[in-house]
Coordinates of C-alpha atoms and ligand atoms in Angstrom, one line a residue:
X19 CA -19.7 -23.1 -17.2
X20 CA -19.2 -19.4 -17.0
X21 CA -15.7 -18.2 -15.9
X22 CA -15.7 -16.7 -12.4
X23 CA -13.6 -13.7 -11.8
X24 CA -13.0 -11.5 -8.7
X25 CA -14.5 -8.0 -8.6
X26 CA -13.9 -5.3 -6.0
X27 CA -17.2 -4.4 -4.5
X28 CA -16.2 -1.7 -1.9
X29 CA -13.4 0.1 -0.2
X30 CA -12.9 1.3 3.4
X31 CA -10.1 3.3 4.9
X32 CA -8.6 4.9 8.0
X33 CA -5.8 7.2 8.9
X34 CA -5.1 8.3 12.5
X35 CA -6.0 11.7 13.7
X36 CA -2.6 13.0 14.6
X37 CA -0.9 14.9 11.7
X38 CA 2.9 15.2 11.7
X39 CA 3.8 18.3 9.6
X40 CA 7.1 19.1 7.9
X41 CA 7.5 22.0 10.3
X42 CA 7.4 19.6 13.2
X43 CA 9.8 17.2 11.4
X44 CA 12.1 20.2 10.9
X45 CA 12.4 20.6 14.7
X46 CA 13.4 16.9 15.0
X47 CA 16.1 16.7 12.3
X48 CA 18.1 19.1 10.1
X49 CA 15.6 19.5 7.3
X50 CA 13.0 21.9 6.0
X51 CA 9.6 21.9 4.2
X52 CA 11.2 23.0 0.9
X53 CA 13.6 20.0 0.8
X54 CA 10.9 17.5 1.7
X55 CA 8.4 18.9 -0.8
X56 CA 10.9 19.1 -3.7
X57 CA 12.7 15.8 -3.0
X58 CA 9.8 13.7 -1.7
X59 CA 6.5 15.6 -2.2
X60 CA 5.1 15.0 1.3
X61 CA 3.5 17.8 3.3
X62 CA 2.1 15.8 6.2
X63 CA 1.6 12.3 7.4
X64 CA -0.8 10.7 9.9
X65 CA 0.7 9.0 12.9
X66 CA -0.9 6.5 15.3
X67 CA 0.6 7.9 18.4
X68 CA -1.7 6.4 21.1
X69 CA 0.1 4.0 23.3
X70 CA -0.8 0.3 23.0
X71 CA -2.3 0.6 19.5
X72 CA -0.8 -1.2 16.5
X73 CA -1.5 -1.9 12.9
X74 CA -4.6 -4.1 13.6
X75 CA -6.3 -1.0 15.1
X76 CA -6.1 0.9 11.8
X77 CA -6.9 -2.3 9.8
X78 CA -10.0 -2.9 12.0
X79 CA -11.3 0.7 11.5
X80 CA -10.8 0.4 7.7
X81 CA -12.5 -3.1 7.6
X82 CA -15.4 -1.9 9.7
X83 CA -16.1 1.0 7.3
X84 CA -15.8 -1.5 4.4
X85 CA -18.3 -3.9 6.0
X86 CA -20.7 -1.0 6.6
X87 CA -20.4 0.4 3.1
X88 CA -20.9 -3.0 1.5
X89 CA -23.6 -3.9 3.9
X90 CA -21.8 -7.1 4.8
X91 CA -22.7 -9.6 7.4
X92 CA -19.7 -10.8 9.4
X93 CA -20.9 -14.4 9.1
X94 CA -20.5 -14.2 5.3
X95 CA -16.8 -13.4 5.2
X96 CA -14.7 -16.4 4.2
X97 CA -11.2 -15.1 4.2
X98 CA -9.2 -12.1 5.5
X99 CA -5.7 -11.3 4.1
X100 CA -3.7 -8.5 5.6
X101 CA -0.7 -7.1 3.8
X102 CA 1.7 -5.6 6.3
X103 CA 5.3 -5.2 7.3
X104 CA 4.4 -3.9 10.8
X105 CA 2.3 -6.7 12.3
X106 CA 1.1 -6.1 15.8
X107 CA 3.2 -9.1 16.9
X108 CA 5.7 -11.5 15.3
X109 CA 2.9 -14.0 16.0
X110 CA -0.1 -14.4 15.9
X111 CA -1.0 -12.7 12.6
X112 CA -2.6 -9.3 12.5
X113 CA -5.3 -10.9 10.3
X114 CA -6.2 -13.3 13.2
X115 CA -6.6 -10.3 15.6
X116 CA -8.9 -8.7 12.9
X117 CA -11.1 -11.8 12.8
X118 CA -11.8 -11.4 16.6
X119 CA -12.3 -7.6 16.4
X120 CA -14.7 -7.9 13.5
X121 CA -16.6 -10.8 15.0
X122 CA -15.9 -13.1 12.1
X123 CA -17.0 -16.7 12.7
X124 CA -16.6 -18.4 9.4
X125 CA -13.3 -17.0 8.1
X126 CA -9.7 -18.1 8.0
X127 CA -7.1 -15.4 7.9
X128 CA -3.4 -14.8 7.4
X129 CA -0.8 -12.0 6.9
X130 CA 1.1 -11.5 3.7
X131 CA 4.5 -9.9 3.7
X132 CA 5.7 -8.2 0.5
X133 CA 6.7 -4.8 2.0
X134 CA 5.4 -1.9 -0.1
X135 CA 4.2 -4.3 -2.8
X136 CA 2.0 -6.1 -0.3
X137 CA -1.3 -4.8 -1.6
X138 CA -0.5 -5.7 -5.2
X139 CA 0.2 -9.3 -4.0
X140 CA -3.0 -9.5 -2.0
X141 CA -5.0 -8.2 -4.9
X142 CA -3.9 -11.2 -7.0
X143 CA -3.9 -13.7 -4.1
X144 CA -7.4 -12.7 -3.0
X145 CA -8.6 -12.8 -6.7
X146 CA -7.3 -16.4 -7.0
X147 CA -9.2 -17.6 -4.0
X148 CA -12.4 -16.1 -5.5
X149 CA -11.6 -17.6 -8.9
X150 CA -11.2 -21.1 -7.3
X151 CA -15.0 -20.9 -6.8
X152 CA -14.8 -21.9 -3.1
X153 CA -14.8 -18.4 -1.5
X154 CA -17.5 -15.8 -1.9
X155 CA -16.5 -12.8 0.2
X156 CA -12.9 -11.9 1.0
X157 CA -11.5 -8.8 2.8
X158 CA -8.1 -7.8 1.6
X159 CA -6.3 -5.2 3.7
X160 CA -3.2 -3.0 3.3
X161 CA -2.1 -1.6 6.7
X162 CA 1.1 -0.3 8.1
X163 CA 2.2 1.6 11.2
X164 CA 5.5 2.8 9.6
X165 CA 6.1 5.1 12.5
X166 CA 6.8 2.0 14.6
X167 CA 10.0 1.4 12.6
X168 CA 11.1 4.9 11.6
X169 CA 14.1 6.5 13.2
X170 CA 13.1 10.1 13.9
X171 CA 16.7 11.1 14.2
X172 CA 17.5 10.0 10.6
X173 CA 16.6 12.8 8.2
X174 CA 16.9 10.8 5.0
X175 CA 14.0 8.4 6.0
X176 CA 11.8 10.0 8.7
X177 CA 10.0 12.6 6.4
X178 CA 8.9 9.8 4.0
X179 CA 6.7 7.6 6.0
X180 CA 3.2 7.7 7.5
X181 CA 0.6 5.3 9.1
X182 CA -2.7 4.2 7.6
X183 CA -4.9 1.3 6.4
X184 CA -7.4 0.6 3.7
X185 CA -9.4 -2.5 2.7
X186 CA -11.3 -3.9 -0.4
X187 CA -14.1 -6.4 -0.5
X188 CA -13.7 -9.0 -3.2
X189 CA -16.6 -11.1 -4.6
X190 CA -17.2 -13.4 -7.6
X191 CA -18.5 -12.1 -10.9
X192 CA -19.2 -13.5 -14.3
X193 CA -19.2 -10.0 -15.8
X194 CA -16.2 -8.6 -17.7
X195 CA -14.9 -6.6 -14.7
X196 CA -12.6 -7.3 -11.8
X197 CA -8.9 -8.3 -11.4
X198 CA -8.1 -9.1 -15.1
X199 CA -4.3 -9.6 -15.0
X200 CA -1.2 -9.4 -12.9
X201 CA 2.5 -9.3 -13.4
X202 CA 4.2 -9.8 -10.1
X203 CA 8.0 -10.2 -9.5
X204 CA 10.4 -10.8 -6.6
X205 CA 14.2 -10.9 -7.1
X206 CA 15.6 -11.0 -3.6
X207 CA 18.5 -8.7 -4.7
X208 CA 17.2 -5.7 -2.8
X209 CA 18.1 -7.0 0.7
X210 CA 21.3 -4.9 1.1
X211 CA 19.5 -1.7 0.1
X212 CA 16.3 -1.8 2.1
X213 CA 15.7 -3.8 5.3
X214 CA 15.5 -3.9 9.1
X215 CA 18.8 -5.2 10.5
X216 CA 17.6 -6.4 14.0
X217 CA 14.7 -8.3 15.5
X218 CA 14.5 -11.2 13.1
X219 CA 15.9 -14.7 13.4
X220 CA 19.3 -13.7 12.0
X221 CA 19.8 -11.1 14.6
X222 CA 17.3 -11.3 17.4
X223 CA 16.6 -8.4 19.7
X224 CA 19.3 -7.6 22.2
X225 CA 20.8 -4.6 24.0
X226 CA 23.3 -4.5 21.1
X227 CA 20.6 -4.2 18.5
X228 CA 18.8 -1.5 20.4
X229 CA 21.9 0.5 21.1
X230 CA 22.9 0.4 17.5
X231 CA 19.5 1.5 16.0
X232 CA 18.9 -1.8 14.3
X233 CA 15.2 -1.9 14.8
X234 CA 14.6 0.9 12.2
X235 CA 14.2 1.0 8.5
X236 CA 17.6 0.9 6.7
X237 CA 17.4 2.4 3.2
X238 CA 19.9 3.3 0.5
X239 CA 17.5 5.8 -1.1
X240 CA 19.2 6.5 -4.4
X241 CA 19.5 2.8 -5.4
X242 CA 16.0 2.0 -4.3
X243 CA 14.8 5.1 -6.3
X244 CA 16.4 3.9 -9.5
X245 CA 15.0 0.4 -9.3
X246 CA 11.6 1.6 -8.3
X247 CA 11.3 3.8 -11.4
X248 CA 12.5 1.3 -13.9
X249 CA 10.7 -1.8 -12.5
X250 CA 7.3 0.0 -12.0
X251 CA 7.5 1.5 -15.5
X252 CA 8.5 -1.8 -17.1
X253 CA 5.7 -3.7 -15.3
X254 CA 3.1 -1.1 -16.3
X255 CA 4.2 -1.1 -19.9
X256 CA 4.2 -4.9 -20.0
X257 CA 0.7 -5.4 -18.5
X258 CA -0.7 -2.6 -20.8
X259 CA 0.8 -4.3 -23.9
X260 CA -0.3 -7.8 -22.9
X261 CA -3.9 -6.5 -22.4
X262 CA -3.9 -4.2 -25.5
X263 CA -4.3 -1.1 -23.3
X264 CA -3.3 2.2 -24.8
X265 CA -2.6 5.6 -23.2
X266 CA -6.2 6.5 -24.3
X267 CA -7.9 3.3 -22.9
X268 CA -6.1 3.4 -19.5
X269 CA -8.4 5.4 -17.2
X270 CA -6.1 5.5 -14.1
X271 CA -2.7 4.4 -13.0
X272 CA -2.5 4.0 -9.3
X273 CA 1.2 4.0 -8.3
X274 CA 2.7 3.2 -4.9
X275 CA 3.1 6.6 -3.1
X276 CA 6.8 6.5 -2.1
X277 CA 8.1 9.7 -3.7
X278 CA 6.4 12.2 -6.0
X279 CA 9.5 12.2 -8.2
X280 CA 9.2 8.4 -8.7
X281 CA 5.5 8.8 -9.5
X282 CA 6.2 11.5 -12.1
X283 CA 9.1 9.5 -13.6
X284 CA 6.8 6.5 -14.0
X285 CA 4.0 8.6 -15.6
X286 CA 6.5 10.2 -18.0
X287 CA 7.9 6.9 -19.1
X288 CA 4.4 5.7 -19.8
X289 CA 3.7 9.1 -21.5
X290 CA 0.5 9.4 -19.4
X291 CA -0.9 12.8 -18.5
X292 CA -0.9 13.6 -14.7
X293 CA -4.7 13.7 -14.7
X294 CA -4.7 9.9 -15.2
X295 CA -2.4 9.3 -12.2
X296 CA -3.8 9.0 -8.7
X297 CA -1.6 11.0 -6.2
X298 CA -2.3 11.6 -2.5
X299 CA 1.3 11.3 -1.2
X300 CA 1.2 14.9 0.0
X301 CA -1.2 14.1 2.8
X302 CA -0.2 10.6 3.9
X303 CA 3.4 10.0 2.9
X304 CA 4.5 6.4 2.2
X305 CA 2.1 4.2 4.2
X306 CA 3.7 1.1 2.6
X307 CA 1.1 -1.6 2.0
X308 CA -1.7 0.9 2.5
X309 CA -0.8 3.4 -0.3
X310 CA -2.7 1.7 -3.2
X311 CA -6.1 1.1 -1.4
X312 CA -5.9 4.6 0.3
X313 CA -5.7 6.1 -3.2
X314 CA -8.9 4.3 -4.2
X315 CA -10.4 5.3 -0.9
X316 CA -9.7 9.0 -1.8
X317 CA -10.6 8.8 -5.5
X318 CA -13.6 6.3 -5.3
X319 CA -16.1 9.0 -6.3
X320 CA -14.3 9.5 -9.6
X321 CA -14.5 5.9 -10.6
X322 CA -16.9 4.3 -13.0
X323 CA -17.8 0.7 -13.9
X324 CA -15.6 -0.5 -16.7
X325 CA -12.7 2.0 -16.0
X326 CA -9.3 0.5 -16.7
X327 CA -7.0 0.7 -13.7
X328 CA -3.4 -0.2 -13.4
X329 CA -2.0 -0.6 -9.9
X330 CA 1.8 -0.6 -9.6
X331 CA 4.2 -0.8 -6.7
X332 CA 7.8 -1.4 -5.7
X333 CA 9.2 -2.4 -2.3
X334 CA 11.8 -4.2 -0.2
X335 CA 12.9 -7.6 -1.5
X336 CA 12.9 -6.3 -4.2
X337 CA 9.2 -6.9 -4.9
X338 CA 7.2 -5.2 -7.6
X339 CA 4.7 -5.5 -10.3
X340 CA 1.5 -4.3 -11.9
X341 CA -2.1 -5.4 -11.6
X342 CA -4.8 -4.6 -14.2
X343 CA -8.3 -4.1 -12.7
X344 CA -11.5 -3.3 -14.5
X345 CA -13.5 -1.3 -12.0
X346 CA -16.8 -2.8 -10.9
X347 CA -19.2 0.0 -9.8
X348 CA -20.0 3.7 -10.3
X349 CA -19.1 6.4 -7.7
X350 CA -18.7 6.3 -4.0
X351 CA -20.4 3.8 -1.7
X352 CA -21.6 5.4 1.5
Ligands
UT7_23 O1 8.5 2.4 -0.6 C1 9.6 1.6 -0.6 C2 10.5 2.1 -1.6 N1 11.2 3.3 -1.2 C3 11.4 4.3 -2.1 O2 10.9 4.2 -3.2 C4 12.3 5.4 -1.7 C5 13.2 5.7 -2.8 N2 14.2 6.8 -2.5 C6 13.8 8.1 -2.3 O3 12.7 8.4 -2.3 C7 14.9 9.1 -2.2 O4 16.1 8.5 -2.5 C8 15.0 9.7 -0.8 C9 13.8 10.6 -0.5 C10 15.1 8.6 0.3 C11 16.3 10.6 -0.7 O5 16.2 11.6 -1.7 P1 17.5 11.8 -2.7 O6 17.2 12.9 -3.6 O7 17.9 10.5 -3.3 O8 18.6 12.3 -1.7 P2 20.0 11.6 -1.4 O9 19.9 10.5 -0.4 O10 20.8 11.5 -2.6 O11 20.7 12.9 -0.6 C12 20.9 14.1 -1.2 C13 21.4 15.1 -0.2 C14 22.4 14.6 0.7 O12 23.3 15.6 1.0 P3 24.8 15.7 0.3 O13 25.5 14.4 0.6 O14 24.5 15.8 -1.2 O15 25.4 16.9 0.9 C15 21.7 14.2 2.0 O16 22.4 14.3 3.1 O17 20.3 15.5 0.6 C16 20.6 15.3 2.0 N3 19.4 15.0 2.7 C17 18.6 15.9 3.2 N4 18.7 17.3 3.3 C18 17.7 17.9 3.9 C19 18.9 13.8 2.9 N5 17.7 13.9 3.6 C20 17.5 15.2 3.8 C21 16.5 15.9 4.4 N6 16.6 17.3 4.4 N7 15.5 15.4 5.0

């Protein structure tokens, strides 16, 4: 029997209309455009600022565009996996809300939490469901409303993050394309450096947690930066070596968009020219689980069947890794 692999057959994306500029952030905290551009590389980020809308709203918009571009029938979708750290509710899952909004009748769905590495993890998880032979059409989503947990009085974190969502369709193939390999890691050692202190089962919400700003992102930036560079670089180098990929045969590296200096450091370690690195951090900031698919959403027209893509990310946990994808189609699907 021919071996089944999972190929990506389309992409959809969404960012909210409202654009928060560095000038505006400079009015909220003691910072300026020059510091943000040189230390982080973000010019603007999109923010979902309409009351009552959460992550599922953006995920739904991205998935609807995906279904239209791939000409998909809702009845044919078997599975939806949403990578997010900013679920609409503690429960039920954001993926379950998506099933209702997309009118899916034959799917099961769940959320996957791996912080900024979430989309790497859903790429491999979704691919394995396809490889099992039981599932034929899977939607994987990376979506985060980071503004819901950013402290806009904290200058070290508020310029970094933005909101957005993007989704891939995954289907079976017997061709030599698709999700070829993955190196995924979690060490749990990152907890002290990147987390949200309140609201979970260790420290449920209370007046105390609200008064003490415990429902926001807590990050020790320098430590996270150091581990992000070394772990993303090592994972990319390892997956390239394992699959006999060279600087020449890698078409694109798609790095998590957390900080332009991290992206540049990873590219330098891999000795890859900047033209082979997808970068759109300037316009979206760090949208956590959405950064990787949003890159593909923006660069889709440049991709060709057979291109060698390495996705890499690093996030809270710590979580990190690299996924090697051989792209499955030419150009942009309308
Ligand atoms: O996606 C999940 C993974 N997360 C990441 O990958 C983020 C990794 N970390 C980073 O991107 C960077 O560490 C940050 C962007 C968070 C911070 O940049 P940094 O170059 O590491 O700055 P720092 O925290 O070392 O602070 C340097 C200085 C400090 O002043 P002093 O103590 O040297 O006087 C800060 O108070 O910069 C100051 N500073 C700012 N100044 C102007 C911090 N934030 C700002 C700001 N504007 N917004």
